Coordinates of C-alpha atoms in Angstrom, one line a residue:
X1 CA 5.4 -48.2 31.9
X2 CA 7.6 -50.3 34.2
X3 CA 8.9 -53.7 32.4
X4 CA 9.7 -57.3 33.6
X5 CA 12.4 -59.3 33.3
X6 CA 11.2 -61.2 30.3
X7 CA 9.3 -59.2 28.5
X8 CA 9.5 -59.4 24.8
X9 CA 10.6 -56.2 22.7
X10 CA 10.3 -56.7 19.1
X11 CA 12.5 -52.9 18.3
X12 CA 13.2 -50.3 20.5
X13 CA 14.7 -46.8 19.6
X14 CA 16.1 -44.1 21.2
X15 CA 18.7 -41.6 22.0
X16 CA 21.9 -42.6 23.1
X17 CA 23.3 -40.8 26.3
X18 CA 26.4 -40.8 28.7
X19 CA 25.1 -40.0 32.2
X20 CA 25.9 -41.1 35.5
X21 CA 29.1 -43.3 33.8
X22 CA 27.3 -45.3 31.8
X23 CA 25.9 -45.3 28.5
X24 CA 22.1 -45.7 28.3
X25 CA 19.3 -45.6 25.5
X26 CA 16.6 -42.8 25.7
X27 CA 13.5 -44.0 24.1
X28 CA 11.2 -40.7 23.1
X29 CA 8.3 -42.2 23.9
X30 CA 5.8 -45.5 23.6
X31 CA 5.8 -45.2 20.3
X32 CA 9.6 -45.7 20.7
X33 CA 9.0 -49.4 21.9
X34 CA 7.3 -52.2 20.0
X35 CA 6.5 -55.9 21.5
X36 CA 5.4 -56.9 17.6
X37 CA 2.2 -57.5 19.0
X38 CA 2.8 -59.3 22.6
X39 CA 1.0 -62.3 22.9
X40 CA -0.8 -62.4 26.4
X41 CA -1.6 -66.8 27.5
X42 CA -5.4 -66.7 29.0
X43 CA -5.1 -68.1 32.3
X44 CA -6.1 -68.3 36.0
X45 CA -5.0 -65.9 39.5
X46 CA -4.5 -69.5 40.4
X47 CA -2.5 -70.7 37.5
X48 CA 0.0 -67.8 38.3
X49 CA 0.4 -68.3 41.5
X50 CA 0.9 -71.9 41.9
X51 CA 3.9 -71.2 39.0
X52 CA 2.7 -73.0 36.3
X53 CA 3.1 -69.7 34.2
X54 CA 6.3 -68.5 33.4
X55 CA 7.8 -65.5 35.2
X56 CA 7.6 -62.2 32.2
X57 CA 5.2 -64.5 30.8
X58 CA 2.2 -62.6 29.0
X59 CA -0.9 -63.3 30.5
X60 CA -5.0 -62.5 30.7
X61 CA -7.2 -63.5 33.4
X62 CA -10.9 -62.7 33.7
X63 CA -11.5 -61.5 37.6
X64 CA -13.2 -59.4 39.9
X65 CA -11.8 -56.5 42.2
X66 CA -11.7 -57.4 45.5
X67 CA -9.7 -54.4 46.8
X68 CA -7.9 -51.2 45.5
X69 CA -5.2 -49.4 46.6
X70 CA -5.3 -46.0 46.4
X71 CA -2.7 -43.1 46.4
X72 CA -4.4 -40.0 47.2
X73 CA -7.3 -39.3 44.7
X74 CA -5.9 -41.9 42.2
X75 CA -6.0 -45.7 41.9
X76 CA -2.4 -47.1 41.8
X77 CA -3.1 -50.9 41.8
X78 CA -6.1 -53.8 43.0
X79 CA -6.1 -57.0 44.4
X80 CA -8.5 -59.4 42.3
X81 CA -9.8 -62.4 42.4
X82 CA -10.3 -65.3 40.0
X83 CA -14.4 -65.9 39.2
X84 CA -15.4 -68.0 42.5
X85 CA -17.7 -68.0 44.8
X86 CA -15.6 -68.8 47.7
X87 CA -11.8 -67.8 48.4
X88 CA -9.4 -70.5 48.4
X89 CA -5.9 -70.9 47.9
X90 CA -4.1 -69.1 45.6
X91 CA -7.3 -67.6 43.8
X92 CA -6.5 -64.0 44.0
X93 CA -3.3 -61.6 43.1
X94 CA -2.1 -57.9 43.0
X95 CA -2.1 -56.2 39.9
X96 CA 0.0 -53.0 39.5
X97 CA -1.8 -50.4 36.9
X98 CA 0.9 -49.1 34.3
X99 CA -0.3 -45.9 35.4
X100 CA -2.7 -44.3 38.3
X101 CA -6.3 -43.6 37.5
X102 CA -8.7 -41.8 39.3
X103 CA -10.2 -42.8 42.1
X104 CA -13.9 -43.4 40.3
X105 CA -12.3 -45.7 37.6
X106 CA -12.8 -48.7 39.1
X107 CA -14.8 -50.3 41.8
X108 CA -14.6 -53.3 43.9
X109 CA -17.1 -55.8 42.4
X110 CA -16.0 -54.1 38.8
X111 CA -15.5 -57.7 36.2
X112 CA -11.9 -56.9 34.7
X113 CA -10.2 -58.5 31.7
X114 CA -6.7 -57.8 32.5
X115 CA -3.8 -58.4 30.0
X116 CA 0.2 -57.8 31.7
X117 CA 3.0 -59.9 32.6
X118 CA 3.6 -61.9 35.4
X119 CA 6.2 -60.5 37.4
X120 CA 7.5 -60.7 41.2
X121 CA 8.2 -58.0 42.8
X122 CA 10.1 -58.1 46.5
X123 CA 9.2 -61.8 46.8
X124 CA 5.7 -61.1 45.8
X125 CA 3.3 -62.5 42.7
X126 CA 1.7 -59.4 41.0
X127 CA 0.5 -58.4 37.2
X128 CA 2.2 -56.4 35.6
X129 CA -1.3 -54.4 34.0
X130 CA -0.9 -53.1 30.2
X131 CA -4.7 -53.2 29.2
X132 CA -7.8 -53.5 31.4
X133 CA -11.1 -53.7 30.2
X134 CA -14.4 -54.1 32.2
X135 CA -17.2 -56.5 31.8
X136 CA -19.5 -55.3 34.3
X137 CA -19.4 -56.7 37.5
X138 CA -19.4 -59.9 39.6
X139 CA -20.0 -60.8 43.0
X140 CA -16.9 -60.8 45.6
X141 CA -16.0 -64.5 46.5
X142 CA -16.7 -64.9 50.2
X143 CA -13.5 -64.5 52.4
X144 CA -11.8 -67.8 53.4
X145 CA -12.1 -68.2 57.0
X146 CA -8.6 -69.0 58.4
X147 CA -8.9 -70.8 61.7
X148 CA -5.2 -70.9 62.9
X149 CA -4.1 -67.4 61.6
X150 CA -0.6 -68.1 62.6
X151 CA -0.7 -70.8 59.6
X152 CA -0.5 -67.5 57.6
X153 CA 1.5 -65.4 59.1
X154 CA 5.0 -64.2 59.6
X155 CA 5.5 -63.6 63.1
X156 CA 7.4 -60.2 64.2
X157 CA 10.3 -60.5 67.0
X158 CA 11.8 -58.3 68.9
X159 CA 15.4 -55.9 67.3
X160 CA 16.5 -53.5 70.1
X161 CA 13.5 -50.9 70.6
X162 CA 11.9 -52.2 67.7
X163 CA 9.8 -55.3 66.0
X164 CA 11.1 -56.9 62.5
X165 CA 9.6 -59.8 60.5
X166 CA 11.0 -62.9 62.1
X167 CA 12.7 -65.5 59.0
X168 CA 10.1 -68.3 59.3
X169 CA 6.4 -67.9 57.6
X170 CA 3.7 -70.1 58.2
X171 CA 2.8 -73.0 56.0
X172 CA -0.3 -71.6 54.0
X173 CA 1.1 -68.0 54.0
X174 CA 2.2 -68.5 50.5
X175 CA -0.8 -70.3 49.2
X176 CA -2.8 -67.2 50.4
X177 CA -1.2 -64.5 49.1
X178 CA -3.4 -62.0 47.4
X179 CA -6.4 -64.2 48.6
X180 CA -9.2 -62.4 51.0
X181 CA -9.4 -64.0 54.1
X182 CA -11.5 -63.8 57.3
X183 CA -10.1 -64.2 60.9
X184 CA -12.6 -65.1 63.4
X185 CA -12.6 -64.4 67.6
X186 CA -9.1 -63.0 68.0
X187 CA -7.3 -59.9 69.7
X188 CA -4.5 -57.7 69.6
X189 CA -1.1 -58.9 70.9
X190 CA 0.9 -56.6 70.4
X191 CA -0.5 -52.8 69.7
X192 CA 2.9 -51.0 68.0
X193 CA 4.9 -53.2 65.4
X194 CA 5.6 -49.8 64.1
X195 CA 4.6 -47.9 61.0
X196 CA 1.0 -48.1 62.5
X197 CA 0.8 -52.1 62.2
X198 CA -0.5 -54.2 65.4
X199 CA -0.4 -58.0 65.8
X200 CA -3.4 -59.9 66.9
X201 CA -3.5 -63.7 67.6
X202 CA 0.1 -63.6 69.2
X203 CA 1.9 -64.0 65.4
X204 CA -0.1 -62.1 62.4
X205 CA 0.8 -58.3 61.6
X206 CA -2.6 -56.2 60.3
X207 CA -1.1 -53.6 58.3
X208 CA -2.8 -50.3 56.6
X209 CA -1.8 -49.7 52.8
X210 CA -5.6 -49.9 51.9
X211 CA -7.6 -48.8 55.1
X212 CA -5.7 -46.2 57.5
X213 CA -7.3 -48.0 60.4
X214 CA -7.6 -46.0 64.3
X215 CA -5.2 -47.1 66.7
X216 CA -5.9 -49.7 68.7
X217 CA -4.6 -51.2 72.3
X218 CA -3.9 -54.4 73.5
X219 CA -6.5 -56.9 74.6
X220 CA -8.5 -55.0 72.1
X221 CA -11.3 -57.7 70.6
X222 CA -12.8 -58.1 66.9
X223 CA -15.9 -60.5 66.2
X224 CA -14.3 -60.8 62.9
X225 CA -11.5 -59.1 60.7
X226 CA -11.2 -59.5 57.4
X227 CA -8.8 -58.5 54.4
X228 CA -6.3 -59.3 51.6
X229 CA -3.3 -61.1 52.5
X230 CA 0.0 -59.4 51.4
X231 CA 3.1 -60.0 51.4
X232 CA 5.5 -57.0 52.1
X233 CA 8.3 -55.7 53.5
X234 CA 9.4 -59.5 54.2
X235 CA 6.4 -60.1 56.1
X236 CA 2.9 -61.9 55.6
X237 CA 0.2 -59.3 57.1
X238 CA -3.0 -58.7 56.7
X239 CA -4.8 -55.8 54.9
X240 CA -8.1 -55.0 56.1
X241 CA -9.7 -52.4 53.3
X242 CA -12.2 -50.7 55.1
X243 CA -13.6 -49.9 59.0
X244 CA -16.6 -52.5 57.8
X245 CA -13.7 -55.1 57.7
X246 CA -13.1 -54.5 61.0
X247 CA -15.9 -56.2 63.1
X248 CA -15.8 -55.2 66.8
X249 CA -17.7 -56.5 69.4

């Protein structure tokens, strides 16, 4: 499974190869690479987040799925939360499996012990997973209601015939990162960002790595939307994971 910069190998064995002009070590297989018994810190989504655990840093947090994100037939990471009834800042994070599972392995609402290493990946926080074990289940914290989106958002601007993520991000973007969030009485601004991504509110790109949502057109008007805030591609956006996210009028 992928590593992070930090991670703690006790002995690690291998072949030694010549490819590609450099001279690289060929571990055989796990059995190949020992941590000595890696010691994982319990701690908090929230802890991470707010970098009071070091970065590579083994950790285990007690939380419950909130979204998945799926690959196919197979699960390739979640979003979870910490234990709360109501979203807030910094209370939820991505966690990337060490390896996809199928599709019926795990549930939103599934309770997760989840041991890894805290890692950032592209600017983002995430988990790093090496053991998951479930405790059930727990109820979903209710979304955070955002009521200025733009506070969250990174705005796209205009590059030739296209739309980029523009350099400044709003000022609770990075507080709600990995957190579900609900965005009340809004519309869409601008209905092509590209890649299948529209902007609604005049500033907040609604992206589709969990739910392939329909396309949509401008002045088109949602009751409600709600989702996990990501952070991608150099961009805040929001992930909406499922058409019952998605609350039309």
């Amino acid at each position: 499974p992928n590593k992070t910069e930090g991670t703690q190998i006790q002995t690690i064995i291998g072949q030694l190869t010549y490819t590609y002009g450099a001279f690289k070590l060929e571990p055989r297989s796990a059995d190949d690479i020992s941590d000595g018994g890696a010691s994982f810190t319990a701690t908090t989504a929230s802890e991470i987040q707010q970098d009071n655990i070091t970065l590579g840093a083994g950790v285990e947090v007690d939380v419950v799925v909130t979204a998945l994100q799926i690959n196919g037939s197979n699960i390739e990471a979640m979003y979870v939360s910490d234990i709360v009834s109501q979203a807030a800042p910094y209370t939820g994070i991505y966690v990337k499996l060490a390896q996809s599972v199928p599709q019926s392995t795990y549930s939103t609402g599934d309770r997760l012990t989840i041991k890894g290493y805290y890692a950032e990946a592209y600017g983002a926080s995430q988990i790093d997973a090496s053991e998951v074990t479930g405790n059930g289940t727990a109820p979903l914290p209710t979304a955070a209601v955002i009521a200025d989106l733009c506070t969250i958002a990174t705005k796209f601007v205009p590059d030739g015939q296209n739309w980029t993520p523009g350099t400044t991000h709003g000022a609770q973007a990075e507080s709600y990162e990995g957190v579900l969030v609900r965005i009340d009485g809004t519309s869409i601004t601008n209905d092509d960002l590209g890649y299948g991504q529209f902007e609604i509110g005049g500033c907040l790109a609604v992206d589709r790595q969990l739910y392939d949502h329909p396309t949509k057109d401008v002045g088109t008007t949602f009751t409600s939307i709600t989702g996990q805030l990501t952070y991608t591609y150099s961009a805040f956006k929001l992930e909406p994971r499922s058409a019952d996210d998605v609350d039309s009028p």
